[in-house]
Coordinates of C-alpha atoms and ligand atoms in Angstrom, one line a residue:
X22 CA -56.8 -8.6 112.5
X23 CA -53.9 -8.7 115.0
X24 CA -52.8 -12.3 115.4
X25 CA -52.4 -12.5 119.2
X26 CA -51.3 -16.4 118.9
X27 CA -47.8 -16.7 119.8
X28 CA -45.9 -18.8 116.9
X29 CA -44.2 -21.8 117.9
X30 CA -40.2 -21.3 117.9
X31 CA -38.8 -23.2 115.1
X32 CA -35.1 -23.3 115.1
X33 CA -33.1 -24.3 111.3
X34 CA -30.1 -25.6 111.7
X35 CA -28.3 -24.6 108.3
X36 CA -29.6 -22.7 105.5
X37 CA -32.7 -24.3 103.6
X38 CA -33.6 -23.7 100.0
X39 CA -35.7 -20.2 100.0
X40 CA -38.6 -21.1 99.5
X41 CA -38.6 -23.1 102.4
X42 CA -37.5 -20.5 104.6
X43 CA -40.4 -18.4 103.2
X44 CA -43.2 -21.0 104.3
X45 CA -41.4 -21.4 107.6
X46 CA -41.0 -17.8 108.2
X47 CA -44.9 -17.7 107.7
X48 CA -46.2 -20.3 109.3
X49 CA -43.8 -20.3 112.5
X50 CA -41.3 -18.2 114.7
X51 CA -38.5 -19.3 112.7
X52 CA -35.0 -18.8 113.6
X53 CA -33.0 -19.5 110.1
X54 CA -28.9 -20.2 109.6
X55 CA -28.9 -17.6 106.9
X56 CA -25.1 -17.9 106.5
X57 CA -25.7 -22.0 107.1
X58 CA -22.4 -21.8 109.2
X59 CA -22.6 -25.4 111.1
X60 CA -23.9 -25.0 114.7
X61 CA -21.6 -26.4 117.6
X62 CA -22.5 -28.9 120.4
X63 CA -22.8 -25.5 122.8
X64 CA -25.2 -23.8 120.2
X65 CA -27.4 -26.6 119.7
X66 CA -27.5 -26.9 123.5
X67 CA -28.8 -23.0 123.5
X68 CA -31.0 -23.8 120.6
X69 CA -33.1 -26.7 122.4
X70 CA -33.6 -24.4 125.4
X71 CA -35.5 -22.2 123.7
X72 CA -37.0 -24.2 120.5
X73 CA -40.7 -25.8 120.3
X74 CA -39.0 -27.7 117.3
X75 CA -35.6 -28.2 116.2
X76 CA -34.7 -29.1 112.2
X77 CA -31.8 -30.6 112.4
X78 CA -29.3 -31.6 109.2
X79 CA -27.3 -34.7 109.2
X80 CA -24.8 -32.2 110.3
X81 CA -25.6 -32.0 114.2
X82 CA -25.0 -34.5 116.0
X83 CA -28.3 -34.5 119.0
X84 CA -27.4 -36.5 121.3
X85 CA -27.8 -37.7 124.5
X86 CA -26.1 -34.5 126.2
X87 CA -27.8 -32.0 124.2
X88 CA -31.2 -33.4 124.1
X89 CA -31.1 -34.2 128.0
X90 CA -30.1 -30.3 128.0
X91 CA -33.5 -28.8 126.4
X92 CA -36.1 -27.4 128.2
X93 CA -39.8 -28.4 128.4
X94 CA -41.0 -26.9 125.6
X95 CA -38.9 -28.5 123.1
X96 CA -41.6 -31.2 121.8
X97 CA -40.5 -32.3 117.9
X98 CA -36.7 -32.8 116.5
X99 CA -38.0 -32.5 112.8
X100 CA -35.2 -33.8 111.0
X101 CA -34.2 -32.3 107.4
X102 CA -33.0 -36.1 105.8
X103 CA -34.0 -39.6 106.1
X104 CA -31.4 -41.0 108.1
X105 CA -31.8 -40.8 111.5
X106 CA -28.6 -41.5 113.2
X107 CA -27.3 -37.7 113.6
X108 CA -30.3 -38.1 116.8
X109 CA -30.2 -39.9 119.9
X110 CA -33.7 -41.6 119.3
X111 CA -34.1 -43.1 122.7
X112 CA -33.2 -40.2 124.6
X113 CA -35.8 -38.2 122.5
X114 CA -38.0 -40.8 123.7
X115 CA -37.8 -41.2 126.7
X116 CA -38.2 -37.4 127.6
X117 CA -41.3 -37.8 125.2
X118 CA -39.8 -35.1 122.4
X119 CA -41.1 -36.5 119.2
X120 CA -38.9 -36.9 116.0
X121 CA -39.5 -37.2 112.3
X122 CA -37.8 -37.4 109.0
X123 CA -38.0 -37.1 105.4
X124 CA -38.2 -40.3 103.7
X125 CA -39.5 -40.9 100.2
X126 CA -38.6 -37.6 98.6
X127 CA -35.2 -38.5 97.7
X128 CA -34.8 -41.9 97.2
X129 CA -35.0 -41.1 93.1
X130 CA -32.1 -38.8 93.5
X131 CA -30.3 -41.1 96.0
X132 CA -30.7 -44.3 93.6
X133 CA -29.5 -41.8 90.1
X134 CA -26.4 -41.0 92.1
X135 CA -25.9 -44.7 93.0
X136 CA -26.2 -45.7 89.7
X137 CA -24.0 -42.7 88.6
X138 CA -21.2 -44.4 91.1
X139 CA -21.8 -48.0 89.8
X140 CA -21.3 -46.4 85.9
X141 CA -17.9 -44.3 86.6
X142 CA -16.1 -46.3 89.0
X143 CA -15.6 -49.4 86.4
X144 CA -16.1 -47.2 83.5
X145 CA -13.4 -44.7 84.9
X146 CA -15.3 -41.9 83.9
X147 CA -13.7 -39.4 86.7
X148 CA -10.3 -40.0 85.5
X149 CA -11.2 -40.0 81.5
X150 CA -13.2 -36.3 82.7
X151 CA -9.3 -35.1 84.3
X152 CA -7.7 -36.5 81.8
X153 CA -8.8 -34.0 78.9
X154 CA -8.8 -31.1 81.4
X155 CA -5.9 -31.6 82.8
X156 CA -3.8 -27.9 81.7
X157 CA -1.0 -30.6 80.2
X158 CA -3.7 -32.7 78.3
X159 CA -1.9 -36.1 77.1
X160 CA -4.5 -37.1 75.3
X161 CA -3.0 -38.6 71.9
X162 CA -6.5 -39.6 70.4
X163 CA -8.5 -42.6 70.5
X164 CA -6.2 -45.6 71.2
X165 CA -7.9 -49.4 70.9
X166 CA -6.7 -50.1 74.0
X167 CA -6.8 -46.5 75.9
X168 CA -8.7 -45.9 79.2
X169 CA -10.1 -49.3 79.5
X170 CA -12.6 -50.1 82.2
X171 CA -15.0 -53.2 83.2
X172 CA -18.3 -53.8 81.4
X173 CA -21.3 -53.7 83.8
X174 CA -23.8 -55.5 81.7
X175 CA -24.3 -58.9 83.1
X176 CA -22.7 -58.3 86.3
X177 CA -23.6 -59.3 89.4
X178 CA -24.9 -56.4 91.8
X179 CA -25.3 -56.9 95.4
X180 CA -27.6 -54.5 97.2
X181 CA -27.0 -54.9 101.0
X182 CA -30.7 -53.1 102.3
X183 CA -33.6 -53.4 100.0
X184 CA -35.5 -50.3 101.2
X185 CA -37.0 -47.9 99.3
X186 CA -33.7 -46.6 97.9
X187 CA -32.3 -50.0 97.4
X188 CA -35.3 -51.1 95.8
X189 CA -35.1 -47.7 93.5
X190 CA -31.3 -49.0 92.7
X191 CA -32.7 -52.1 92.1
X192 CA -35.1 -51.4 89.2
X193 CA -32.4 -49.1 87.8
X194 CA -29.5 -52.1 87.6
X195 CA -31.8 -54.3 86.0
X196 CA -32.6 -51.8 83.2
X197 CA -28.8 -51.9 82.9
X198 CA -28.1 -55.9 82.5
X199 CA -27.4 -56.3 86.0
X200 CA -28.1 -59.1 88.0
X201 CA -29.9 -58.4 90.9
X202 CA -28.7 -59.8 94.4
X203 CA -29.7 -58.7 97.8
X204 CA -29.8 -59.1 101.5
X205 CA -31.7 -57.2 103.5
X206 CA -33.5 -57.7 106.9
X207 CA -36.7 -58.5 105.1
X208 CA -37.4 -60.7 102.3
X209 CA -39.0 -58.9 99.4
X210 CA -42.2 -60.2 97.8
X211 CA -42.3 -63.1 95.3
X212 CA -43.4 -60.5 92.5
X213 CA -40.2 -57.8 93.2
X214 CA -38.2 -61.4 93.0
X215 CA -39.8 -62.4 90.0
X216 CA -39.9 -59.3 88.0
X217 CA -36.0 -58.0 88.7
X218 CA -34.9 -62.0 88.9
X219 CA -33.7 -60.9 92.1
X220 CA -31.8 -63.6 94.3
X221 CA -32.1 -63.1 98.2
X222 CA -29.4 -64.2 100.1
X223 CA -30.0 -64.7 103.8
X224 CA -26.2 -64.7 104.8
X225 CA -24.3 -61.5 103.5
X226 CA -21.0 -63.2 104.0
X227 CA -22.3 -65.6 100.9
X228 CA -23.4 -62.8 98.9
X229 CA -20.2 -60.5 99.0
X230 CA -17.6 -63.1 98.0
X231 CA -19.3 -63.9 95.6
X232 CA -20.7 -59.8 94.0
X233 CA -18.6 -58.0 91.2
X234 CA -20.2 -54.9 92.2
X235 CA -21.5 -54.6 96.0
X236 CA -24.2 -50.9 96.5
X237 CA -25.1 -49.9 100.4
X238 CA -28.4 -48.6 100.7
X239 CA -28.9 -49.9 104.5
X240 CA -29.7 -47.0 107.1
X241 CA -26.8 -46.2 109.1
X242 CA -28.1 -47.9 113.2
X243 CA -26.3 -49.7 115.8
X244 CA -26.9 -53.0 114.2
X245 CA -25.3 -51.6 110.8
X246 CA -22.2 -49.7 112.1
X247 CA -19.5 -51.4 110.6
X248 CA -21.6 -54.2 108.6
X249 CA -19.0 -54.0 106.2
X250 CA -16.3 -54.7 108.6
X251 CA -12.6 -55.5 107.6
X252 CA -13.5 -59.1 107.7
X253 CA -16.2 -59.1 105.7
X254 CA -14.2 -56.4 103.1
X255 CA -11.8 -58.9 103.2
X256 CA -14.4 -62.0 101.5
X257 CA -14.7 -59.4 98.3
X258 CA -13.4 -61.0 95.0
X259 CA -10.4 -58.6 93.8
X260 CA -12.2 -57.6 90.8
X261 CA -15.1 -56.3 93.4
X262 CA -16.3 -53.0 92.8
X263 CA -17.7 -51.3 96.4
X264 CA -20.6 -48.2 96.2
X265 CA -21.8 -46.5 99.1
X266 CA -24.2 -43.5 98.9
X267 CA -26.0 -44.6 101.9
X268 CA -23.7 -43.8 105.3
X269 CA -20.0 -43.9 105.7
X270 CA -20.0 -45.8 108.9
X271 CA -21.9 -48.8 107.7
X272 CA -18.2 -49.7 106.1
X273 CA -14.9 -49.9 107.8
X274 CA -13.2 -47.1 106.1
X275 CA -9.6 -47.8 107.1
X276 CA -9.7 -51.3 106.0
X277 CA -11.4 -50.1 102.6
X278 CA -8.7 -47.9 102.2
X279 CA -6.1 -50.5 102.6
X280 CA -7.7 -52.9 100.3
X281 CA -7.8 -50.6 97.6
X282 CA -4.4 -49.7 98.6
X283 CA -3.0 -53.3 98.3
X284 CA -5.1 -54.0 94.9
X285 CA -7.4 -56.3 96.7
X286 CA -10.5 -54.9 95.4
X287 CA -11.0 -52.9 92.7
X288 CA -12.3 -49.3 93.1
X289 CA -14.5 -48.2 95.5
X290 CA -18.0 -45.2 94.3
X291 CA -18.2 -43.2 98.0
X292 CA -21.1 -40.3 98.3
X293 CA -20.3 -41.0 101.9
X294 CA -17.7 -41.4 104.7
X295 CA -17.3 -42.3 108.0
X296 CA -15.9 -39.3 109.6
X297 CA -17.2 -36.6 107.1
X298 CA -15.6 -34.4 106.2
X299 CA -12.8 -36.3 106.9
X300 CA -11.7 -38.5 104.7
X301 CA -9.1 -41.3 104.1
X302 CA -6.5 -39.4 102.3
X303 CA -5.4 -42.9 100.5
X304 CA -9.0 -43.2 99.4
X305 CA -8.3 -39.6 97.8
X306 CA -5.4 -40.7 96.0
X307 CA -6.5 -43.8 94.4
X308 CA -7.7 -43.1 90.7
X309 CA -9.7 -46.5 91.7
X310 CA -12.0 -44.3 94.0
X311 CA -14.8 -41.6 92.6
X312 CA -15.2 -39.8 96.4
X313 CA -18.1 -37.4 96.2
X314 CA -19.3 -34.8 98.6
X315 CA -22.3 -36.7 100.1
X316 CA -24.3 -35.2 97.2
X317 CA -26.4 -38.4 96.6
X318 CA -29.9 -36.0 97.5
X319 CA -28.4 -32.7 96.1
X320 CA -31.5 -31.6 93.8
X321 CA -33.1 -28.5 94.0
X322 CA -36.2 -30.8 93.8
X323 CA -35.4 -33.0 96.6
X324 CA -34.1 -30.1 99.3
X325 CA -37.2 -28.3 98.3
X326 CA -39.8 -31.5 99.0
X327 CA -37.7 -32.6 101.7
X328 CA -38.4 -28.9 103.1
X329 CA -42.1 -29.3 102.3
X330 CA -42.0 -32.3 104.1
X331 CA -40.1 -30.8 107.5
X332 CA -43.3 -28.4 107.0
X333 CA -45.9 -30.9 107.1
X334 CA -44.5 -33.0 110.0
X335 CA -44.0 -29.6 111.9
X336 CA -47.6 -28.7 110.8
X337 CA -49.7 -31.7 111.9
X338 CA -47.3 -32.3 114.8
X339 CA -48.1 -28.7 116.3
X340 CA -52.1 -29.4 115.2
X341 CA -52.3 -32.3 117.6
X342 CA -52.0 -34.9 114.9
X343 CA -49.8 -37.5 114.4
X344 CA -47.2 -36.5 112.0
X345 CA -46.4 -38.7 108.8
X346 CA -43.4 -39.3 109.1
X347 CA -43.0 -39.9 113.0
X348 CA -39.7 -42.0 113.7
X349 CA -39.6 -44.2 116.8
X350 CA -36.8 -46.2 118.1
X351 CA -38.0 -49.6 117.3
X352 CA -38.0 -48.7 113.8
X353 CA -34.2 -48.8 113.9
Ligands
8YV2 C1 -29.4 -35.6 103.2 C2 -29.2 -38.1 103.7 O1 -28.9 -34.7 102.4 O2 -31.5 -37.8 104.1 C3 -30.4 -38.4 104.3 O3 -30.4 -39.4 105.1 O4 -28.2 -38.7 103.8 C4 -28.9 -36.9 102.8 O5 -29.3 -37.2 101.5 C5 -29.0 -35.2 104.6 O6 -29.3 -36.2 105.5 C6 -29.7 -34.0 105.1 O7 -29.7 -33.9 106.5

């Protein structure tokens, strides 16, 4: 039976796992980035004037100018990831195009790779790796005091954001030995308090003087840009480790890079940074720093549910229901 329907233009930013293209290439009029070469301001702007939905990556920046650009058809920014800062949310808005994310499906992964980052930073297991495979390997044997790092049972970790993935990070740390420490807009319930001996602290200022290890998991919005600004670095005890696997900008990254520069904290665990790719080259160079390439989500299990999810929102959205995972400003 000929399907006389017309599909609904789906435009893919970057190249998805395949069987998410398969599905989408069923269900839709999809337009894939086979070689996932990143699309520029100009090509995003040609892609909303055509689109019914775009999927967007953390990647593409939509903002006010392209968004302002579409044309009427473009209804639903389905965004592939959780965060939503790579979207201008109150443009979207306020010319009634929809958005939604993908939250839930990696928070597991995102919280493994914090904990990964809390692990090698003070246990120096980056430079121990490049030490054996280095082509002149030094290595004279085991040595009573060789490669000596910082013990993390006992510590005290500091989660600034107690969302899902801080919560995840959470439950983790406390397997660990960790002490638990948070703040976080809201104050978690008396049994996560009880159960993880968490201690909330209402001013963060408090909390990071007083941390050994310090883990962002707060969304990346206009109130969190710069949280973790060079005075508030600055209130970090020396022997402070920082993590971030959450978004670059919620940390000054110049002043980070000074103060492990200087030796005024020591070592920094970064999935993200604040101009990716670009990072501070000092960061690079300090053996005190495990930079990763924002890998904190990278399973094939994640990309493939956070696909599944795109799918969904796109699904219901197009059926005249209210998608799950519907994002609106006042959420961030
Ligand atoms: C994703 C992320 O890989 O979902 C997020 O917010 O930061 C990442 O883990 C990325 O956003 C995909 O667009």
């Amino acid at each position: 039976m000929p399907n006389s329907a017309k599909k609904p233009v789906v435009i893919v930013t970057r190249k998805l796992p395949d069987v998410v293209e398969t599905r989408m290439k069923e269900l839709f009029d999809a337009r894939l980035n086979v070689d996932d070469t990143p699309m520029s301001q100009a090509d995003l702007v040609e892609a909303v004037q055509v689109a019914d939905v775009l999927v967007p990556t953390v990647t593409d920046r939509i903002d006010r100018s392209v968004i302002s650009q579409a044309g009427s058809q473009l209804r639903l920014i389905a965004n592939f990831g959780t965060g939503v800062d790579n979207v201008d949310l109150d443009t979207a808005n306020n010319r009634a195009v929809a958005v939604t994310n993908t939250p839930g499906v990696l928070t597991e992964d995102t919280a493994d790779m914090t904990m990964a980052l809390i692990l090698a930073v003070p246990r120096r297991l980056v430079e121990g790796a490049a030490l054996l495979k280095d082509p002149n390997n030094q290595w004279k044997g085991w040595s009573p005091t060789g490669m000596l790092g910082h013990r993390i049972y006992g510590k005290r970790l500091g989660i600034v954001g107690m969302g899902r993935i801080g919560q995840a990070v959470a439950e983790r740390a406390r397997a660990f030995g960790l002490q638990i420490h948070y703040h976080s807009r809201r104050r978690m319930p008396d049994e996560f308090e009880q159960r993880l001996e968490a201690t909330h602290w209402e001013s963060l200022d408090q909390m990071l003087s007083r941390m050994d290890i310090v883990s962002v998991n707060c969304p990346h919005t206009p109130a969190t840009y710069h949280l973790l600004s060079a005075r508030r670095l600055r209130l970090l005890k020396p022997t402070a480790y920082i993590v971030n696997t959450a978004r670059g900008e919620v940390i000054d990254e110049n002043e980070l890079a000074r103060l492990i520069e200087s030796n005024s904290i020591a070592g920094a665990g970064l999935d993200v940074f604040e101009h990716e790719p670009a990072i501070n080259p000092k960061l690079l160079q300090s053996n005190r720093v495990v930079a990763l390439p924002h890998m904190g989500s990278a399973t094939i299990e994640g990309r493939i549910d956070m696909g599944e999810k795109v799918i969904l929102n796109i699904k219901t959205f197009l059926d005249g229901h209210a998608p799950p995972d519907r994002v609106h400003p006042a959420m961030f």
